[in-house]
Amino acid sequence: MADVMMSQVMANGPRNLAVKLTDVSDGTGLASVRIVDAQSVAFSVGGQAPGVHLKVRRIAYDVHGMVVRLQWEATEPVDLATLSGFGHLDFRRLQGIANPKAPGATGSILLSTIGAAAGSAFTLDLEMVKGVPQE
């Protein structure tokens, strides 16, 4: 049996995107799961997907019994945040954390768990700005 992560889109407007993720592990863990597909037409603005324009404004998290690693998807993924315990990271004063636009960057966000034991769990709330240039 494998971990089954639940994902719920809380907001998907022309500017903002919010996603809630939950998981209770069976001890298998997760490796490089795409939790936000910035290339998806489901998140497009005026027919354009956010791609590398996506910025993370806020992360609220509750992680127990494991570590959650968030990365920007690229040829070599780039670390975004490592989460354990509970709290929030607020990047609104910085206008959000932008994709570093590394080689092969897609703007998508990946999630991996480290040290997941049976019964360990997490809940994440990600608030993002799509940042699609307007013409």
Coordinates of N, CA, C and O in Angstrom, one line a residue:
M1 N 0.8 -1.2 0.0 CA 0.0 0.0 0.0 C 0.9 1.2 0.0 O 1.9 1.3 0.6
A2 N 0.5 2.3 -0.7 CA 1.3 3.5 -0.8 C 0.5 4.7 -0.1 O -0.7 4.6 0.1
D3 N 1.3 5.7 0.2 CA 0.7 6.9 0.8 C -0.3 7.5 -0.3 O 0.0 7.4 -1.5
V4 N -1.4 8.0 0.2 CA -2.4 8.6 -0.7 C -2.6 10.0 -0.2 O -3.1 10.3 0.9
M5 N -2.0 11.0 -0.9 CA -2.1 12.4 -0.6 C -3.4 13.0 -1.2 O -3.7 12.7 -2.3
M6 N -4.1 13.7 -0.4 CA -5.3 14.4 -0.9 C -5.0 15.9 -1.2 O -4.3 16.5 -0.4
S7 N -5.5 16.3 -2.3 CA -5.2 17.7 -2.7 C -6.6 18.4 -3.1 O -7.4 17.8 -3.7
Q8 N -6.7 19.6 -2.6 CA -8.0 20.3 -2.8 C -7.6 21.8 -3.2 O -6.9 22.5 -2.5
V9 N -8.1 22.2 -4.3 CA -7.9 23.6 -4.8 C -9.0 24.4 -4.0 O -10.2 24.3 -4.2
M10 N -8.5 25.3 -3.2 CA -9.3 26.2 -2.4 C -9.7 27.5 -3.1 O -10.8 28.0 -2.9
A11 N -8.8 28.0 -4.0 CA -9.1 29.2 -4.7 C -8.3 29.1 -6.1 O -7.2 28.7 -6.1
N12 N -9.0 29.5 -7.1 CA -8.4 29.5 -8.4 C -9.0 30.6 -9.3 O -9.8 30.4 -10.1
G13 N -8.5 31.8 -9.0 CA -9.0 33.0 -9.7 C -8.0 33.5 -10.7 O -7.0 32.8 -11.0
P14 N -8.2 34.7 -11.3 CA -7.3 35.2 -12.3 C -6.0 35.6 -11.7 O -5.0 35.7 -12.5
R15 N -5.9 35.8 -10.4 CA -4.6 36.2 -9.8 C -4.1 35.2 -8.8 O -2.9 34.9 -8.8
N16 N -5.0 34.7 -7.9 CA -4.5 33.8 -6.8 C -4.9 32.4 -7.0 O -5.8 32.0 -7.7
L17 N -4.0 31.5 -6.4 CA -4.2 30.1 -6.4 C -3.9 29.6 -5.0 O -2.9 30.0 -4.4
A18 N -4.8 28.8 -4.4 CA -4.6 28.3 -3.0 C -4.9 26.8 -3.1 O -6.0 26.4 -3.7
V19 N -4.0 26.0 -2.5 CA -4.2 24.5 -2.5 C -4.0 24.0 -1.1 O -3.1 24.5 -0.4
K20 N -4.8 23.0 -0.7 CA -4.7 22.4 0.6 C -4.3 20.9 0.3 O -4.9 20.3 -0.5
L21 N -3.3 20.4 1.0 CA -2.8 19.1 0.9 C -2.8 18.4 2.2 O -2.4 19.0 3.2
T22 N -3.3 17.1 2.2 CA -3.2 16.3 3.5 C -2.7 14.9 3.1 O -2.9 14.4 2.0
D23 N -2.1 14.3 4.1 CA -1.6 12.9 3.9 C -1.4 12.3 5.3 O -0.9 12.9 6.2
V24 N -1.8 11.0 5.4 CA -1.5 10.2 6.5 C -0.7 9.1 6.0 O -1.2 8.3 5.1
S25 N 0.6 8.9 6.4 CA 1.5 8.0 5.8 C 1.3 6.5 6.3 O 1.0 6.4 7.5
D26 N 1.5 5.6 5.5 CA 1.5 4.2 5.9 C 3.0 3.8 6.1 O 3.3 2.6 6.3
G27 N 3.9 4.7 6.0 CA 5.3 4.5 6.2 C 6.1 4.4 4.8 O 7.3 4.4 4.8
T28 N 5.3 4.4 3.7 CA 6.0 4.4 2.4 C 6.6 5.7 2.0 O 7.7 5.8 1.5
G29 N 5.9 6.8 2.3 CA 6.4 8.1 2.0 C 6.1 8.5 0.6 O 5.6 7.8 -0.2
L30 N 6.5 9.8 0.2 CA 6.2 10.3 -1.1 C 7.5 10.8 -1.7 O 8.4 11.4 -0.9
A31 N 7.7 10.7 -3.0 CA 8.9 11.2 -3.6 C 8.6 12.0 -4.9 O 8.0 11.5 -5.8
S32 N 9.0 13.2 -4.8 CA 8.8 14.1 -6.0 C 7.5 14.1 -6.7 O 7.3 14.0 -7.9
V33 N 6.4 14.2 -5.8 CA 5.1 14.3 -6.3 C 4.7 15.7 -6.7 O 5.0 16.6 -5.9
R34 N 4.2 15.9 -7.9 CA 3.9 17.2 -8.4 C 2.6 17.6 -7.7 O 1.5 17.1 -8.0
I35 N 2.7 18.6 -6.8 CA 1.5 19.1 -6.1 C 0.8 20.3 -6.7 O -0.4 20.5 -6.5
V36 N 1.6 21.1 -7.5 CA 1.0 22.2 -8.2 C 1.6 22.1 -9.6 O 2.8 22.2 -9.8
D37 N 0.7 21.9 -10.6 CA 1.2 21.8 -12.0 C 1.0 23.2 -12.6 O -0.1 23.5 -13.1
A38 N 2.1 24.0 -12.7 CA 2.0 25.3 -13.2 C 1.8 25.4 -14.7 O 1.6 26.5 -15.2
Q39 N 1.9 24.3 -15.4 CA 1.7 24.2 -16.8 C 0.2 23.8 -17.2 O -0.1 23.8 -18.3
S40 N -0.6 23.6 -16.1 CA -1.9 23.1 -16.3 C -2.9 24.2 -16.9 O -2.8 25.3 -16.4
V41 N -3.7 23.8 -17.8 CA -4.7 24.8 -18.3 C -5.7 25.1 -17.3 O -6.4 26.1 -17.3
A42 N -5.9 24.2 -16.3 CA -6.8 24.4 -15.2 C -6.5 25.7 -14.4 O -7.4 26.3 -13.8
F43 N -5.2 26.1 -14.4 CA -4.8 27.3 -13.6 C -4.5 28.4 -14.6 O -3.9 29.4 -14.1
S44 N -4.9 28.4 -15.8 CA -4.5 29.4 -16.8 C -5.3 30.7 -16.6 O -6.3 30.7 -16.0
V45 N -4.7 31.7 -17.1 CA -5.2 33.1 -17.0 C -5.2 33.6 -18.5 O -4.2 33.7 -19.1
G46 N -6.4 33.8 -19.0 CA -6.5 34.3 -20.4 C -5.9 33.3 -21.4 O -5.3 33.7 -22.3
G47 N -6.0 32.0 -21.0 CA -5.4 31.0 -21.9 C -3.9 30.7 -21.7 O -3.3 29.8 -22.4
Q48 N -3.3 31.4 -20.8 CA -1.9 31.2 -20.5 C -1.7 30.6 -19.1 O -2.1 31.2 -18.1
A49 N -1.0 29.5 -19.0 CA -0.7 28.8 -17.7 C 0.4 29.7 -17.0 O 1.2 30.4 -17.6
P50 N 0.3 29.7 -15.7 CA 1.3 30.5 -14.9 C 2.7 30.2 -15.2 O 3.6 31.0 -15.2
G51 N 3.1 28.9 -15.3 CA 4.4 28.5 -15.6 C 5.4 29.1 -14.5 O 5.1 29.1 -13.3
V52 N 6.5 29.6 -15.0 CA 7.6 30.1 -14.1 C 7.2 31.4 -13.5 O 8.0 31.9 -12.7
H53 N 6.0 32.0 -13.8 CA 5.6 33.2 -13.2 C 5.0 33.0 -11.8 O 4.7 33.9 -11.0
L54 N 4.6 31.7 -11.5 CA 4.0 31.4 -10.2 C 4.9 31.8 -9.0 O 6.1 31.5 -9.1
K55 N 4.3 32.4 -8.0 CA 5.1 32.8 -6.8 C 4.3 32.2 -5.6 O 3.1 32.3 -5.5
V56 N 5.1 31.8 -4.6 CA 4.5 31.3 -3.3 C 4.5 32.4 -2.4 O 5.5 33.0 -2.1
R57 N 3.3 32.8 -1.9 CA 3.1 33.9 -0.9 C 3.1 33.4 0.5 O 3.6 34.1 1.4
R58 N 2.5 32.3 0.7 CA 2.4 31.8 2.1 C 2.3 30.3 2.2 O 1.6 29.7 1.3
I59 N 2.9 29.7 3.2 CA 2.8 28.3 3.5 C 2.4 28.1 4.9 O 3.1 28.5 5.8
A60 N 1.2 27.5 5.2 CA 0.9 27.1 6.6 C 1.0 25.6 6.6 O 0.6 24.9 5.7
Y61 N 1.6 25.1 7.7 CA 1.9 23.7 7.7 C 1.7 23.1 9.1 O 1.9 23.8 10.1
D62 N 1.4 21.8 9.1 CA 1.3 21.0 10.3 C 1.9 19.6 9.9 O 1.2 18.9 9.2
V63 N 3.1 19.3 10.3 CA 3.8 18.1 9.9 C 4.3 17.4 11.1 O 5.0 17.9 12.0
H64 N 3.8 16.1 11.2 CA 4.2 15.3 12.4 C 4.8 13.9 12.0 O 4.2 13.3 11.1
G65 N 5.9 13.6 12.6 CA 6.5 12.2 12.3 C 7.3 12.1 11.0 O 7.7 11.0 10.7
M66 N 7.5 13.2 10.4 CA 8.3 13.2 9.1 C 8.7 14.7 8.8 O 8.4 15.6 9.5
V67 N 9.4 14.8 7.7 CA 9.8 16.1 7.2 C 9.2 16.2 5.8 O 9.3 15.2 5.0
V68 N 8.7 17.4 5.4 CA 8.2 17.6 4.1 C 9.1 18.5 3.4 O 9.5 19.6 3.9
R69 N 9.5 18.1 2.2 CA 10.5 18.9 1.4 C 9.7 19.4 0.1 O 9.2 18.6 -0.7
L70 N 9.6 20.7 -0.1 CA 9.0 21.3 -1.3 C 10.1 21.8 -2.2 O 11.1 22.4 -1.7
Q71 N 10.0 21.5 -3.5 CA 11.0 21.9 -4.5 C 10.3 22.5 -5.7 O 9.2 22.1 -6.1
W72 N 11.0 23.4 -6.4 CA 10.6 23.9 -7.7 C 11.0 22.9 -8.7 O 12.2 22.4 -8.6
E73 N 10.1 22.5 -9.6 CA 10.5 21.5 -10.6 C 11.4 22.1 -11.6 O 11.1 23.2 -12.1
A74 N 12.5 21.4 -12.0 CA 13.4 21.8 -13.0 C 14.2 20.6 -13.3 O 14.0 19.5 -12.7
T75 N 15.2 20.7 -14.3 CA 16.0 19.6 -14.6 C 16.7 19.0 -13.3 O 16.7 17.8 -13.1
E76 N 17.2 19.9 -12.5 CA 17.7 19.6 -11.2 C 16.8 20.4 -10.2 O 16.9 21.6 -10.1
P77 N 15.8 19.7 -9.5 CA 14.9 20.5 -8.7 C 15.6 21.4 -7.7 O 16.7 21.1 -7.2
V78 N 15.0 22.6 -7.4 CA 15.5 23.6 -6.5 C 14.7 23.7 -5.3 O 13.5 23.8 -5.4
D79 N 15.3 23.6 -4.1 CA 14.6 23.6 -2.8 C 13.8 24.9 -2.7 O 14.3 26.0 -3.0
L80 N 12.6 24.8 -2.2 CA 11.7 25.9 -1.9 C 11.6 26.0 -0.4 O 11.7 27.1 0.2
A81 N 11.3 24.9 0.3 CA 11.1 24.9 1.8 C 11.2 23.5 2.3 O 10.9 22.5 1.6
T82 N 11.7 23.4 3.5 CA 11.7 22.1 4.3 C 10.9 22.3 5.5 O 11.2 23.3 6.3
L83 N 9.9 21.5 5.7 CA 8.9 21.8 6.8 C 8.8 20.6 7.8 O 8.8 19.5 7.4
S84 N 8.8 21.0 9.1 CA 8.6 20.0 10.2 C 7.9 20.7 11.3 O 8.2 21.9 11.5
G85 N 7.1 20.0 12.1 CA 6.4 20.7 13.2 C 5.2 21.4 12.6 O 4.6 21.0 11.7
F86 N 4.9 22.6 13.2 CA 3.8 23.4 12.7 C 4.2 24.9 12.7 O 5.1 25.3 13.4
G87 N 3.5 25.6 11.8 CA 3.8 27.1 11.7 C 3.4 27.6 10.4 O 2.6 27.0 9.6
H88 N 3.9 28.8 10.0 CA 3.7 29.3 8.7 C 4.9 30.1 8.2 O 5.6 30.7 9.0
L89 N 5.0 30.2 6.9 CA 6.1 31.0 6.3 C 5.3 32.0 5.5 O 4.5 31.7 4.6
D90 N 5.6 33.3 5.7 CA 4.8 34.3 5.1 C 5.8 35.2 4.2 O 6.7 35.9 4.8
F91 N 5.6 35.1 2.9 CA 6.5 35.8 2.0 C 5.8 37.0 1.3 O 6.2 37.5 0.3
R92 N 4.6 37.4 1.9 CA 3.8 38.4 1.2 C 4.6 39.8 1.2 O 4.4 40.5 0.2
R93 N 5.4 40.1 2.2 CA 6.1 41.3 2.2 C 7.2 41.4 1.1 O 7.6 42.4 0.7
L94 N 7.6 40.2 0.7 CA 8.6 40.1 -0.4 C 7.9 39.9 -1.8 O 8.6 39.6 -2.8
Q95 N 6.6 40.0 -1.8 CA 5.8 39.8 -3.0 C 5.8 38.4 -3.5 O 5.6 38.1 -4.6
G96 N 6.1 37.5 -2.6 CA 6.2 36.0 -2.9 C 7.6 35.5 -3.2 O 8.4 36.3 -3.6
I97 N 7.7 34.2 -3.1 CA 9.0 33.6 -3.5 C 8.8 33.1 -4.9 O 8.0 32.3 -5.2
A98 N 9.7 33.7 -5.8 CA 9.6 33.4 -7.2 C 10.4 32.2 -7.6 O 11.3 31.8 -6.9
N99 N 10.0 31.5 -8.6 CA 10.7 30.4 -9.2 C 12.1 30.9 -9.6 O 12.2 32.0 -10.2
P100 N 13.1 30.2 -9.2 CA 14.5 30.6 -9.6 C 14.8 30.5 -11.1 O 15.9 30.9 -11.5
K101 N 13.9 30.0 -11.9 CA 14.1 29.9 -13.3 C 15.4 29.1 -13.7 O 16.2 29.5 -14.5
A102 N 15.6 28.0 -12.9 CA 16.8 27.2 -13.2 C 16.6 26.5 -14.6 O 15.5 26.5 -15.1
P103 N 17.6 25.9 -15.1 CA 17.5 25.2 -16.4 C 16.4 24.1 -16.3 O 16.3 23.3 -15.3
G104 N 15.5 24.1 -17.3 CA 14.4 23.2 -17.3 C 13.2 23.5 -16.3 O 12.3 22.7 -16.1
A105 N 13.2 24.7 -15.8 CA 12.2 25.1 -14.8 C 10.8 25.1 -15.5 O 10.7 25.5 -16.6
T106 N 9.8 24.6 -14.7 CA 8.4 24.6 -15.2 C 7.5 25.5 -14.4 O 6.4 25.8 -14.9
G107 N 8.0 25.8 -13.2 CA 7.1 26.6 -12.3 C 6.3 25.7 -11.4 O 5.7 26.2 -10.4
S108 N 6.3 24.4 -11.7 CA 5.5 23.5 -10.8 C 6.2 23.2 -9.5 O 7.5 23.5 -9.4
I109 N 5.5 22.7 -8.5 CA 6.0 22.5 -7.2 C 6.0 21.0 -6.9 O 4.9 20.4 -7.1
L110 N 7.1 20.4 -6.4 CA 7.2 19.0 -6.1 C 7.2 18.9 -4.5 O 7.7 19.7 -3.8
L111 N 6.7 17.7 -4.1 CA 6.7 17.4 -2.6 C 7.3 16.0 -2.4 O 7.0 15.1 -3.1
S112 N 8.2 15.9 -1.5 CA 8.8 14.7 -1.0 C 8.7 14.6 0.5 O 8.7 15.7 1.2
T113 N 8.6 13.4 1.1 CA 8.6 13.3 2.5 C 9.9 12.5 2.9 O 10.4 11.7 2.1
I114 N 10.4 12.9 4.0 CA 11.6 12.3 4.5 C 11.3 11.7 5.9 O 10.8 12.3 6.8
G115 N 11.7 10.4 6.1 CA 11.5 9.8 7.4 C 10.1 9.5 7.8 O 9.8 9.4 9.0
A116 N 9.2 9.3 6.8 CA 7.8 9.0 7.1 C 7.6 7.7 7.7 O 8.1 6.6 7.2
A117 N 7.0 7.6 8.9 CA 6.7 6.4 9.6 C 5.2 6.2 9.4 O 4.4 7.1 9.2
A118 N 4.8 4.9 9.7 CA 3.3 4.7 9.6 C 2.6 5.6 10.7 O 3.0 5.7 11.8
G119 N 1.6 6.2 10.2 CA 0.8 7.1 11.1 C 1.3 8.6 11.1 O 0.6 9.4 11.6
S120 N 2.4 8.9 10.5 CA 2.9 10.2 10.4 C 2.0 11.0 9.4 O 1.4 10.3 8.5
A121 N 1.9 12.3 9.6 CA 0.9 13.0 8.8 C 1.3 14.4 8.5 O 2.2 15.0 9.2
F122 N 0.7 15.1 7.5 CA 0.9 16.5 7.3 C -0.4 17.1 6.7 O -1.2 16.4 6.0
T123 N -0.5 18.4 6.9 CA -1.5 19.3 6.3 C -0.7 20.5 5.8 O 0.0 21.1 6.6
L124 N -0.9 20.9 4.6 CA -0.2 22.1 4.1 C -1.3 22.9 3.4 O -2.1 22.4 2.7
D125 N -1.2 24.2 3.6 CA -2.0 25.2 2.8 C -1.0 26.1 2.1 O -0.1 26.8 2.7
L126 N -1.1 26.1 0.8 CA -0.2 26.9 -0.1 C -1.0 28.0 -0.7 O -2.0 27.8 -1.3
E127 N -0.5 29.3 -0.5 CA -1.2 30.4 -1.2 C -0.2 30.9 -2.2 O 1.0 31.2 -1.9
M128 N -0.6 31.1 -3.4 CA 0.3 31.5 -4.5 C -0.4 32.6 -5.3 O -1.6 32.8 -5.3
V129 N 0.5 33.3 -6.1 CA 0.1 34.3 -7.0 C 0.5 33.8 -8.4 O 1.7 33.4 -8.6
K130 N -0.4 33.8 -9.4 CA -0.1 33.3 -10.7 C 0.9 34.1 -11.5 O 1.8 33.6 -12.2
G131 N 0.8 35.4 -11.4 CA 1.8 36.3 -12.0 C 1.9 36.3 -13.5 O 2.9 36.7 -14.0
V132 N 0.8 35.8 -14.1 CA 0.8 35.8 -15.6 C 0.9 37.2 -16.1 O 0.0 38.1 -15.7
P133 N 1.8 37.6 -17.0 CA 1.9 38.9 -17.5 C 0.6 39.3 -18.3 O 0.1 38.5 -19.1
Q134 N 0.1 40.5 -18.0 CA -1.2 40.9 -18.7 C -0.8 41.8 -19.8 O 0.1 42.7 -19.7
E135 N -1.5 41.7 -20.9 CA -1.2 42.5 -22.1 C -2.2 43.6 -22.2 O -3.3 43.6 -21.7

